[in-house]
Coordinates of N, CA, C and O in Angstrom, one line a residue:
M12 N -42.4 3.6 -5.3 CA -42.5 2.2 -5.7 C -41.1 1.7 -6.0 O -40.3 2.3 -6.8
A13 N -40.7 0.6 -5.4 CA -39.3 0.1 -5.7 C -39.3 -0.5 -7.1 O -40.2 -1.0 -7.6
T14 N -38.1 -0.4 -7.7 CA -37.9 -1.0 -9.0 C -37.6 -2.5 -8.9 O -36.8 -2.9 -8.1
H15 N -38.4 -3.2 -9.6 CA -38.2 -4.7 -9.7 C -37.3 -5.0 -10.9 O -37.4 -4.3 -11.9
Q16 N -36.5 -6.0 -10.8 CA -35.7 -6.4 -11.9 C -36.5 -7.1 -12.9 O -37.5 -7.8 -12.6
I17 N -36.1 -7.0 -14.1 CA -36.8 -7.8 -15.2 C -36.4 -9.2 -15.0 O -35.3 -9.6 -14.8
P18 N -37.5 -10.1 -15.0 CA -37.2 -11.5 -14.7 C -36.3 -12.1 -15.8 O -36.4 -11.7 -17.0
A19 N -35.5 -13.1 -15.4 CA -34.7 -13.8 -16.4 C -35.6 -14.6 -17.3 O -36.7 -15.0 -16.9
R20 N -35.1 -14.8 -18.5 CA -35.9 -15.6 -19.5 C -36.3 -17.0 -19.0 O -37.4 -17.4 -19.3
A21 N -35.4 -17.6 -18.3 CA -35.6 -19.0 -17.8 C -36.8 -19.1 -16.8 O -37.4 -20.2 -16.6
T22 N -37.2 -17.9 -16.3 CA -38.3 -18.0 -15.3 C -39.7 -18.1 -16.0 O -40.7 -18.4 -15.4
S23 N -39.7 -17.8 -17.3 CA -41.0 -17.9 -18.0 C -41.3 -19.3 -18.5 O -40.4 -20.0 -19.0
R24 N -42.6 -19.7 -18.4 CA -43.0 -21.0 -18.9 C -42.8 -21.0 -20.4 O -42.9 -22.1 -21.0
Y25 N -42.7 -19.9 -21.1 CA -42.5 -19.8 -22.5 C -41.1 -19.7 -23.0 O -40.8 -19.4 -24.1
S26 N -40.2 -19.8 -22.0 CA -38.7 -19.7 -22.3 C -38.3 -20.4 -23.5 O -38.4 -21.6 -23.6
G27 N -37.8 -19.7 -24.5 CA -37.3 -20.3 -25.7 C -38.3 -20.6 -26.8 O -37.9 -20.9 -27.9
Q28 N -39.6 -20.5 -26.5 CA -40.6 -20.9 -27.4 C -40.7 -19.9 -28.6 O -41.2 -20.3 -29.7
Y29 N -40.2 -18.7 -28.4 CA -40.2 -17.8 -29.5 C -38.9 -17.5 -30.1 O -38.7 -16.5 -30.8
A30 N -37.9 -18.4 -29.8 CA -36.5 -18.2 -30.3 C -36.4 -18.2 -31.8 O -35.6 -17.6 -32.4
D31 N -37.4 -18.9 -32.5 CA -37.3 -19.0 -34.0 C -38.1 -17.9 -34.6 O -38.1 -17.8 -35.9
V32 N -38.8 -17.1 -33.9 CA -39.5 -16.0 -34.5 C -38.5 -14.9 -35.0 O -37.7 -14.4 -34.2
I33 N -38.6 -14.6 -36.3 CA -37.7 -13.6 -36.8 C -38.3 -12.3 -37.2 O -37.7 -11.4 -37.6
D34 N -39.6 -12.2 -36.9 CA -40.3 -11.0 -37.2 C -40.4 -10.1 -36.0 O -41.3 -10.4 -35.1
P35 N -39.6 -9.1 -35.8 CA -39.6 -8.3 -34.6 C -41.0 -7.6 -34.4 O -41.4 -7.4 -33.3
Q36 N -41.6 -7.2 -35.5 CA -42.9 -6.5 -35.4 C -43.9 -7.4 -34.7 O -44.7 -6.9 -33.9
R37 N -43.9 -8.7 -35.1 CA -44.9 -9.6 -34.5 C -44.5 -9.8 -33.0 O -45.4 -9.8 -32.1
L38 N -43.3 -9.8 -32.6 CA -42.9 -9.9 -31.2 C -43.3 -8.7 -30.4 O -43.7 -8.8 -29.3
V39 N -43.2 -7.5 -31.0 CA -43.6 -6.3 -30.4 C -45.1 -6.4 -30.1 O -45.6 -6.0 -29.1
E40 N -45.9 -6.9 -31.1 CA -47.3 -7.0 -30.9 C -47.6 -8.0 -29.8 O -48.5 -7.7 -28.9
I41 N -46.9 -9.1 -29.7 CA -47.1 -10.1 -28.7 C -46.8 -9.5 -27.3 O -47.5 -9.6 -26.3
F42 N -45.7 -8.8 -27.3 CA -45.2 -8.1 -26.1 C -46.3 -7.1 -25.6 O -46.7 -7.0 -24.4
S43 N -46.7 -6.2 -26.5 CA -47.7 -5.2 -26.2 C -49.0 -5.7 -25.7 O -49.5 -5.3 -24.7
D44 N -49.5 -6.7 -26.4 CA -50.8 -7.4 -26.0 C -50.6 -8.0 -24.6 O -51.5 -7.9 -23.7
S45 N -49.5 -8.7 -24.4 CA -49.2 -9.4 -23.1 C -49.1 -8.4 -22.0 O -49.6 -8.6 -20.9
H46 N -48.4 -7.3 -22.2 CA -48.2 -6.2 -21.3 C -49.6 -5.7 -20.8 O -49.9 -5.6 -19.6
R47 N -50.4 -5.4 -21.8 CA -51.7 -4.8 -21.5 C -52.6 -5.8 -20.7 O -53.2 -5.5 -19.7
I48 N -52.6 -7.1 -21.1 CA -53.4 -8.1 -20.5 C -52.9 -8.4 -19.1 O -53.7 -8.6 -18.1
A49 N -51.6 -8.5 -18.9 CA -51.0 -8.8 -17.6 C -51.4 -7.7 -16.6 O -51.6 -8.0 -15.4
L50 N -51.5 -6.5 -17.0 CA -51.9 -5.4 -16.1 C -53.4 -5.1 -16.0 O -53.8 -4.3 -15.1
S51 N -54.2 -5.8 -16.8 CA -55.6 -5.5 -16.7 C -56.5 -6.7 -16.4 O -57.6 -6.6 -16.0
S52 N -56.0 -7.9 -16.6 CA -56.8 -9.1 -16.3 C -57.2 -9.3 -14.9 O -56.4 -9.1 -14.0
K53 N -58.4 -9.6 -14.7 CA -58.9 -9.8 -13.3 C -58.8 -11.3 -12.9 O -59.0 -11.6 -11.8
N54 N -58.3 -12.1 -13.8 CA -58.0 -13.5 -13.5 C -56.5 -13.6 -13.3 O -55.7 -13.4 -14.2
P55 N -56.1 -13.9 -12.1 CA -54.6 -13.9 -11.8 C -53.8 -15.0 -12.6 O -52.7 -14.7 -12.9
D56 N -54.5 -16.1 -13.0 CA -53.8 -17.1 -13.8 C -53.5 -16.5 -15.2 O -52.3 -16.6 -15.7
T57 N -54.4 -15.8 -15.7 CA -54.3 -15.2 -17.0 C -53.2 -14.1 -17.0 O -52.3 -14.0 -17.8
A58 N -53.3 -13.3 -15.9 CA -52.3 -12.2 -15.7 C -50.9 -12.8 -15.6 O -50.0 -12.2 -16.3
H59 N -50.7 -13.8 -14.8 CA -49.3 -14.4 -14.7 C -48.9 -15.0 -16.0 O -47.7 -14.9 -16.4
E60 N -49.7 -15.7 -16.7 CA -49.4 -16.3 -18.0 C -48.9 -15.2 -19.0 O -47.9 -15.3 -19.7
R61 N -49.7 -14.1 -19.0 CA -49.3 -13.0 -19.9 C -48.1 -12.3 -19.5 O -47.3 -11.8 -20.3
F62 N -47.9 -12.2 -18.2 CA -46.6 -11.6 -17.7 C -45.4 -12.4 -18.2 O -44.4 -11.9 -18.7
E63 N -45.5 -13.7 -18.1 CA -44.5 -14.6 -18.5 C -44.3 -14.5 -20.0 O -43.1 -14.6 -20.5
L64 N -45.4 -14.4 -20.8 CA -45.2 -14.3 -22.2 C -44.5 -13.0 -22.6 O -43.7 -12.9 -23.5
A65 N -44.9 -11.9 -21.8 CA -44.2 -10.6 -22.1 C -42.7 -10.7 -21.8 O -41.9 -10.2 -22.5
V66 N -42.3 -11.5 -20.7 CA -40.9 -11.7 -20.4 C -40.2 -12.4 -21.6 O -39.1 -12.0 -22.0
E67 N -40.8 -13.5 -22.1 CA -40.2 -14.2 -23.2 C -40.1 -13.3 -24.5 O -39.0 -13.3 -25.1
A68 N -41.2 -12.6 -24.8 CA -41.1 -11.7 -26.0 C -40.1 -10.6 -25.8 O -39.3 -10.3 -26.7
Y69 N -40.0 -10.1 -24.6 CA -38.9 -9.1 -24.3 C -37.5 -9.6 -24.5 O -36.7 -9.0 -25.2
H70 N -37.3 -10.8 -23.9 CA -35.9 -11.3 -24.1 C -35.6 -11.7 -25.5 O -34.5 -11.5 -26.0
Q71 N -36.6 -12.2 -26.3 CA -36.4 -12.5 -27.7 C -36.1 -11.2 -28.5 O -35.2 -11.2 -29.3
L72 N -36.8 -10.2 -28.2 CA -36.6 -8.9 -28.9 C -35.2 -8.4 -28.6 O -34.5 -7.8 -29.5
M73 N -34.8 -8.5 -27.3 CA -33.5 -8.0 -26.9 C -32.4 -8.8 -27.6 O -31.3 -8.3 -27.8
S74 N -32.6 -10.0 -28.0 CA -31.6 -10.8 -28.6 C -31.5 -10.6 -30.1 O -30.6 -11.1 -30.8
M75 N -32.5 -9.8 -30.7 CA -32.5 -9.5 -32.1 C -31.9 -8.2 -32.4 O -31.7 -7.4 -31.5
N76 N -31.7 -8.0 -33.7 CA -31.2 -6.6 -34.1 C -32.4 -5.8 -34.4 O -32.9 -5.7 -35.5
V77 N -32.9 -5.1 -33.3 CA -34.0 -4.2 -33.4 C -33.5 -2.8 -33.2 O -32.5 -2.6 -32.5
S78 N -34.2 -1.9 -33.9 CA -33.7 -0.5 -33.9 C -33.6 0.0 -32.4 O -34.3 -0.5 -31.5
G79 N -32.7 1.0 -32.2 CA -32.5 1.5 -30.9 C -33.7 2.0 -30.2 O -33.9 1.8 -29.0
D80 N -34.5 2.8 -31.0 CA -35.7 3.4 -30.4 C -36.7 2.3 -30.0 O -37.3 2.4 -28.9
A81 N -36.9 1.3 -30.8 CA -37.9 0.2 -30.5 C -37.3 -0.6 -29.3 O -38.1 -0.9 -28.4
C82 N -36.1 -0.8 -29.3 CA -35.4 -1.6 -28.2 C -35.6 -0.8 -26.9 O -36.0 -1.4 -25.9
A83 N -35.3 0.5 -26.9 CA -35.5 1.3 -25.7 C -36.9 1.4 -25.2 O -37.2 1.3 -24.0
S84 N -37.8 1.5 -26.2 CA -39.2 1.5 -25.8 C -39.7 0.2 -25.2 O -40.4 0.3 -24.1
V85 N -39.3 -0.9 -25.7 CA -39.7 -2.2 -25.2 C -39.1 -2.4 -23.8 O -39.7 -2.9 -22.9
H86 N -37.8 -2.0 -23.7 CA -37.1 -2.1 -22.4 C -37.8 -1.3 -21.3 O -38.0 -1.7 -20.2
S87 N -38.1 0.0 -21.7 CA -38.8 0.8 -20.7 C -40.2 0.2 -20.3 O -40.5 0.3 -19.1
A88 N -40.9 -0.3 -21.3 CA -42.2 -0.9 -21.0 C -42.0 -2.1 -20.1 O -42.9 -2.4 -19.2
M89 N -41.0 -2.9 -20.3 CA -40.7 -4.1 -19.5 C -40.4 -3.7 -18.1 O -40.8 -4.4 -17.1
I90 N -39.6 -2.7 -17.9 CA -39.3 -2.2 -16.6 C -40.6 -1.8 -15.9 O -40.8 -2.1 -14.7
S91 N -41.4 -1.0 -16.6 CA -42.7 -0.6 -16.0 C -43.6 -1.7 -15.6 O -44.1 -1.8 -14.5
L92 N -43.6 -2.7 -16.5 CA -44.4 -3.9 -16.2 C -43.9 -4.7 -15.0 O -44.6 -5.1 -14.1
S93 N -42.6 -4.8 -14.9 CA -42.0 -5.5 -13.8 C -42.2 -4.8 -12.5 O -42.4 -5.4 -11.4
D94 N -42.3 -3.4 -12.5 CA -42.6 -2.6 -11.3 C -44.0 -2.7 -10.9 O -44.4 -2.8 -9.7
Q95 N -45.0 -2.6 -11.9 CA -46.4 -2.6 -11.6 C -47.0 -3.9 -11.3 O -48.0 -4.0 -10.5
F96 N -46.6 -4.9 -12.0 CA -47.3 -6.2 -12.0 C -47.5 -6.8 -10.6 O -48.6 -7.3 -10.3
P97 N -46.5 -6.9 -9.8 CA -46.6 -7.6 -8.5 C -47.8 -7.1 -7.7 O -48.5 -7.9 -7.0
A98 N -48.0 -5.8 -7.7 CA -49.2 -5.3 -6.9 C -50.5 -5.3 -7.7 O -51.5 -5.6 -7.2
Q99 N -50.4 -5.0 -9.0 CA -51.6 -4.8 -9.8 C -52.3 -6.1 -10.0 O -53.5 -6.1 -10.0
V100 N -51.6 -7.2 -10.0 CA -52.3 -8.5 -10.1 C -53.3 -8.8 -8.9 O -54.4 -9.3 -9.1
Y101 N -52.9 -8.3 -7.7 CA -53.8 -8.4 -6.6 C -55.0 -7.5 -6.6 O -56.1 -7.8 -6.4
V102 N -54.7 -6.2 -7.0 CA -55.7 -5.2 -7.2 C -56.7 -5.7 -8.2 O -58.0 -5.6 -8.0
N103 N -56.3 -6.2 -9.3 CA -57.2 -6.6 -10.4 C -58.1 -7.8 -10.0 O -59.3 -7.8 -10.3
E104 N -57.5 -8.7 -9.3 CA -58.2 -9.9 -8.8 C -59.3 -9.4 -7.9 O -60.5 -9.8 -7.9
A105 N -59.0 -8.5 -6.9 CA -59.9 -8.0 -6.0 C -61.0 -7.2 -6.7 O -62.2 -7.4 -6.4
L106 N -60.7 -6.5 -7.7 CA -61.6 -5.7 -8.4 C -62.6 -6.6 -9.2 O -63.8 -6.4 -9.2
G107 N -62.1 -7.7 -9.7 CA -63.0 -8.7 -10.4 C -64.0 -9.3 -9.4 O -65.2 -9.4 -9.7
L108 N -63.5 -9.6 -8.2 CA -64.4 -10.1 -7.2 C -65.5 -9.1 -6.7 O -66.6 -9.4 -6.5
C109 N -65.1 -7.9 -6.6 CA -66.0 -6.8 -6.3 C -67.0 -6.6 -7.4 O -68.2 -6.4 -7.1
E110 N -66.6 -6.7 -8.6 CA -67.6 -6.5 -9.7 C -68.6 -7.7 -9.7 O -69.8 -7.5 -10.0
K111 N -68.1 -8.9 -9.4 CA -69.0 -10.0 -9.3 C -70.0 -9.8 -8.1 O -71.2 -10.1 -8.3
A112 N -69.5 -9.3 -7.0 CA -70.3 -9.1 -5.8 C -71.4 -8.0 -6.2 O -72.5 -8.2 -5.7
A113 N -71.1 -7.0 -6.9 CA -72.0 -6.0 -7.2 C -73.2 -6.5 -8.0 O -74.3 -5.9 -8.0
K114 N -73.0 -7.6 -8.8 CA -74.1 -8.1 -9.6 C -75.0 -9.1 -8.8 O -76.0 -9.5 -9.3
L115 N -74.6 -9.4 -7.6 CA -75.4 -10.4 -6.8 C -76.5 -9.7 -6.1 O -76.5 -8.6 -5.7
K116 N -77.6 -10.5 -5.9 CA -78.8 -10.0 -5.2 C -78.7 -10.3 -3.7 O -79.1 -9.5 -2.9
T117 N -78.2 -11.5 -3.3 CA -78.2 -11.8 -1.9 C -77.0 -11.2 -1.2 O -75.8 -11.3 -1.7
T118 N -77.2 -10.6 -0.1 CA -76.2 -9.9 0.7 C -75.2 -10.9 1.2 O -74.0 -10.6 1.2
R119 N -75.6 -12.1 1.6 CA -74.6 -13.1 2.2 C -73.6 -13.4 1.1 O -72.4 -13.4 1.4
K120 N -74.0 -13.7 -0.1 CA -73.0 -14.0 -1.2 C -72.2 -12.8 -1.5 O -71.0 -13.0 -1.8
K121 N -72.8 -11.7 -1.5 CA -72.1 -10.4 -1.8 C -71.0 -10.2 -0.8 O -69.8 -9.9 -1.2
L122 N -71.3 -10.4 0.5 CA -70.3 -10.3 1.5 C -69.2 -11.3 1.4 O -68.0 -11.0 1.6
E123 N -69.5 -12.5 1.0 CA -68.5 -13.5 0.8 C -67.5 -13.1 -0.2 O -66.3 -13.2 0.0
L124 N -68.0 -12.6 -1.3 CA -67.0 -12.2 -2.4 C -66.2 -11.0 -2.0 O -65.0 -10.9 -2.3
L125 N -66.9 -10.0 -1.3 CA -66.1 -8.8 -0.8 C -65.1 -9.2 0.2 O -64.0 -8.7 0.2
Q126 N -65.4 -10.2 1.1 CA -64.4 -10.6 2.0 C -63.3 -11.3 1.4 O -62.1 -11.2 1.8
R127 N -63.6 -12.1 0.3 CA -62.5 -12.8 -0.5 C -61.6 -11.7 -1.1 O -60.4 -11.8 -1.1
A128 N -62.2 -10.7 -1.6 CA -61.5 -9.6 -2.3 C -60.5 -8.9 -1.2 O -59.4 -8.6 -1.5
H129 N -61.1 -8.7 0.0 CA -60.2 -8.1 1.1 C -59.1 -9.1 1.4 O -57.9 -8.6 1.6
Q130 N -59.3 -10.4 1.5 CA -58.3 -11.3 1.7 C -57.2 -11.3 0.7 O -56.0 -11.4 1.0
V131 N -57.6 -11.2 -0.6 CA -56.6 -11.1 -1.7 C -55.8 -9.9 -1.5 O -54.5 -10.0 -1.7
L132 N -56.4 -8.8 -1.2 CA -55.6 -7.5 -1.0 C -54.7 -7.6 0.2 O -53.5 -7.1 0.2
Q133 N -55.1 -8.3 1.3 CA -54.2 -8.5 2.5 C -53.0 -9.3 2.1 O -51.9 -9.0 2.5
K134 N -53.3 -10.4 1.3 CA -52.2 -11.2 0.8 C -51.2 -10.3 0.0 O -50.0 -10.5 0.1
G135 N -51.8 -9.5 -0.9 CA -51.0 -8.6 -1.7 C -50.1 -7.6 -0.9 O -49.0 -7.4 -1.2
L136 N -50.7 -7.1 0.2 CA -50.0 -6.2 1.1 C -48.8 -6.9 1.7 O -47.7 -6.4 1.9
A137 N -49.1 -8.2 2.1 CA -48.0 -8.9 2.8 C -46.9 -9.3 1.9 O -45.7 -9.3 2.3
S138 N -47.2 -9.5 0.6 CA -46.1 -9.9 -0.3 C -45.5 -8.8 -1.2 O -44.5 -9.0 -1.8
N139 N -46.1 -7.6 -1.1 CA -45.7 -6.5 -2.0 C -45.7 -5.2 -1.2 O -46.4 -4.3 -1.5
P140 N -44.8 -5.0 -0.3 CA -44.7 -3.8 0.5 C -44.5 -2.6 -0.5 O -45.0 -1.5 -0.2
S141 N -43.8 -2.8 -1.6 CA -43.5 -1.6 -2.5 C -44.8 -1.2 -3.3 O -44.9 -0.1 -3.7
G142 N -45.8 -2.1 -3.4 CA -47.0 -1.8 -4.1 C -48.1 -1.4 -3.1 O -49.3 -1.5 -3.5
S143 N -47.7 -1.1 -1.9 CA -48.8 -1.0 -0.8 C -49.7 0.2 -1.1 O -50.9 0.1 -0.6
V144 N -49.3 1.2 -1.8 CA -50.3 2.4 -2.0 C -51.5 2.0 -2.8 O -52.6 2.2 -2.4
S145 N -51.2 1.3 -3.9 CA -52.4 0.9 -4.8 C -53.2 -0.2 -4.1 O -54.4 -0.2 -4.2
I146 N -52.5 -1.1 -3.4 CA -53.2 -2.2 -2.8 C -54.0 -1.6 -1.6 O -55.2 -2.0 -1.3
Q147 N -53.4 -0.7 -0.8 CA -54.0 -0.1 0.4 C -55.3 0.7 -0.1 O -56.3 0.6 0.6
T148 N -55.2 1.4 -1.2 CA -56.3 2.2 -1.7 C -57.5 1.2 -2.0 O -58.6 1.5 -1.7
A149 N -57.1 0.2 -2.7 CA -58.2 -0.8 -3.1 C -58.8 -1.5 -1.8 O -60.0 -1.7 -1.8
A150 N -57.9 -1.8 -0.8 CA -58.4 -2.4 0.4 C -59.4 -1.5 1.1 O -60.4 -1.9 1.7
E151 N -59.1 -0.2 1.1 CA -60.0 0.8 1.8 C -61.3 0.8 1.1 O -62.4 0.8 1.7
Q152 N -61.3 0.7 -0.2 CA -62.6 0.7 -1.0 C -63.4 -0.6 -0.7 O -64.6 -0.5 -0.6
V153 N -62.7 -1.7 -0.6 CA -63.3 -3.0 -0.3 C -63.9 -2.9 1.1 O -65.0 -3.4 1.3
R154 N -63.2 -2.4 2.0 CA -63.7 -2.3 3.4 C -64.9 -1.5 3.5 O -65.9 -1.8 4.2
A155 N -65.0 -0.4 2.7 CA -66.2 0.5 2.6 C -67.3 -0.3 2.0 O -68.5 -0.2 2.5
A156 N -67.1 -1.1 1.0 CA -68.1 -1.9 0.4 C -68.7 -2.9 1.3 O -69.9 -3.2 1.4
I157 N -67.7 -3.5 2.1 CA -68.2 -4.5 3.1 C -69.0 -3.9 4.1 O -70.1 -4.4 4.5
A158 N -68.6 -2.7 4.6 CA -69.4 -2.0 5.7 C -70.8 -1.7 5.1 O -71.8 -1.8 5.8
Q159 N -70.8 -1.2 3.9 CA -72.1 -0.9 3.3 C -73.0 -2.1 3.1 O -74.2 -2.1 3.4
A160 N -72.4 -3.2 2.7 CA -73.2 -4.5 2.6 C -73.7 -5.0 3.9 O -74.8 -5.5 4.1
Q161 N -72.8 -4.8 4.9 CA -73.2 -5.3 6.3 C -74.4 -4.4 6.8 O -75.3 -4.9 7.5
T162 N -74.3 -3.1 6.5 CA -75.4 -2.2 6.9 C -76.7 -2.6 6.3 O -77.7 -2.5 6.9
A163 N -76.6 -3.1 5.1 CA -77.9 -3.5 4.3 C -78.5 -4.7 5.0 O -79.7 -4.9 4.8
T164 N -77.7 -5.5 5.7 CA -78.3 -6.7 6.3 C -78.9 -6.4 7.7 O -79.6 -7.2 8.2
T165 N -78.6 -5.3 8.3 CA -79.1 -5.0 9.6 C -80.3 -4.1 9.6 O -80.7 -3.5 8.7

């Protein structure tokens, strides 16, 4: 997987909103929560918002006098988030659609959601060649679910 750069602070919709926060522990909590939600939310809007909040918290923490270990830990987590997020946001959205599809009774609606999930993953593959392994694996699972649903209709 290619290493993505940590986004500049100005790219976040939260840019500068935490500049007055003087409690580094609170910023670490905000960063940690945002990191976790960005990589797990099945709603892409929520995931992007939390990614941007993590970017802001990261930059604010880096501008403060934080211990070397804490600084290194947050920096490492931000690099990891920057690397994983571009592909994971597509995988999670597709997973959410598949979970919704699994709860449906009608095959037609189930197929619609599964096909939407497949489209999301195709878009992810097109825009994230470095994240292609995780996206490709998810796409294979979705294709199998589509084939199974189509078999149920015939």
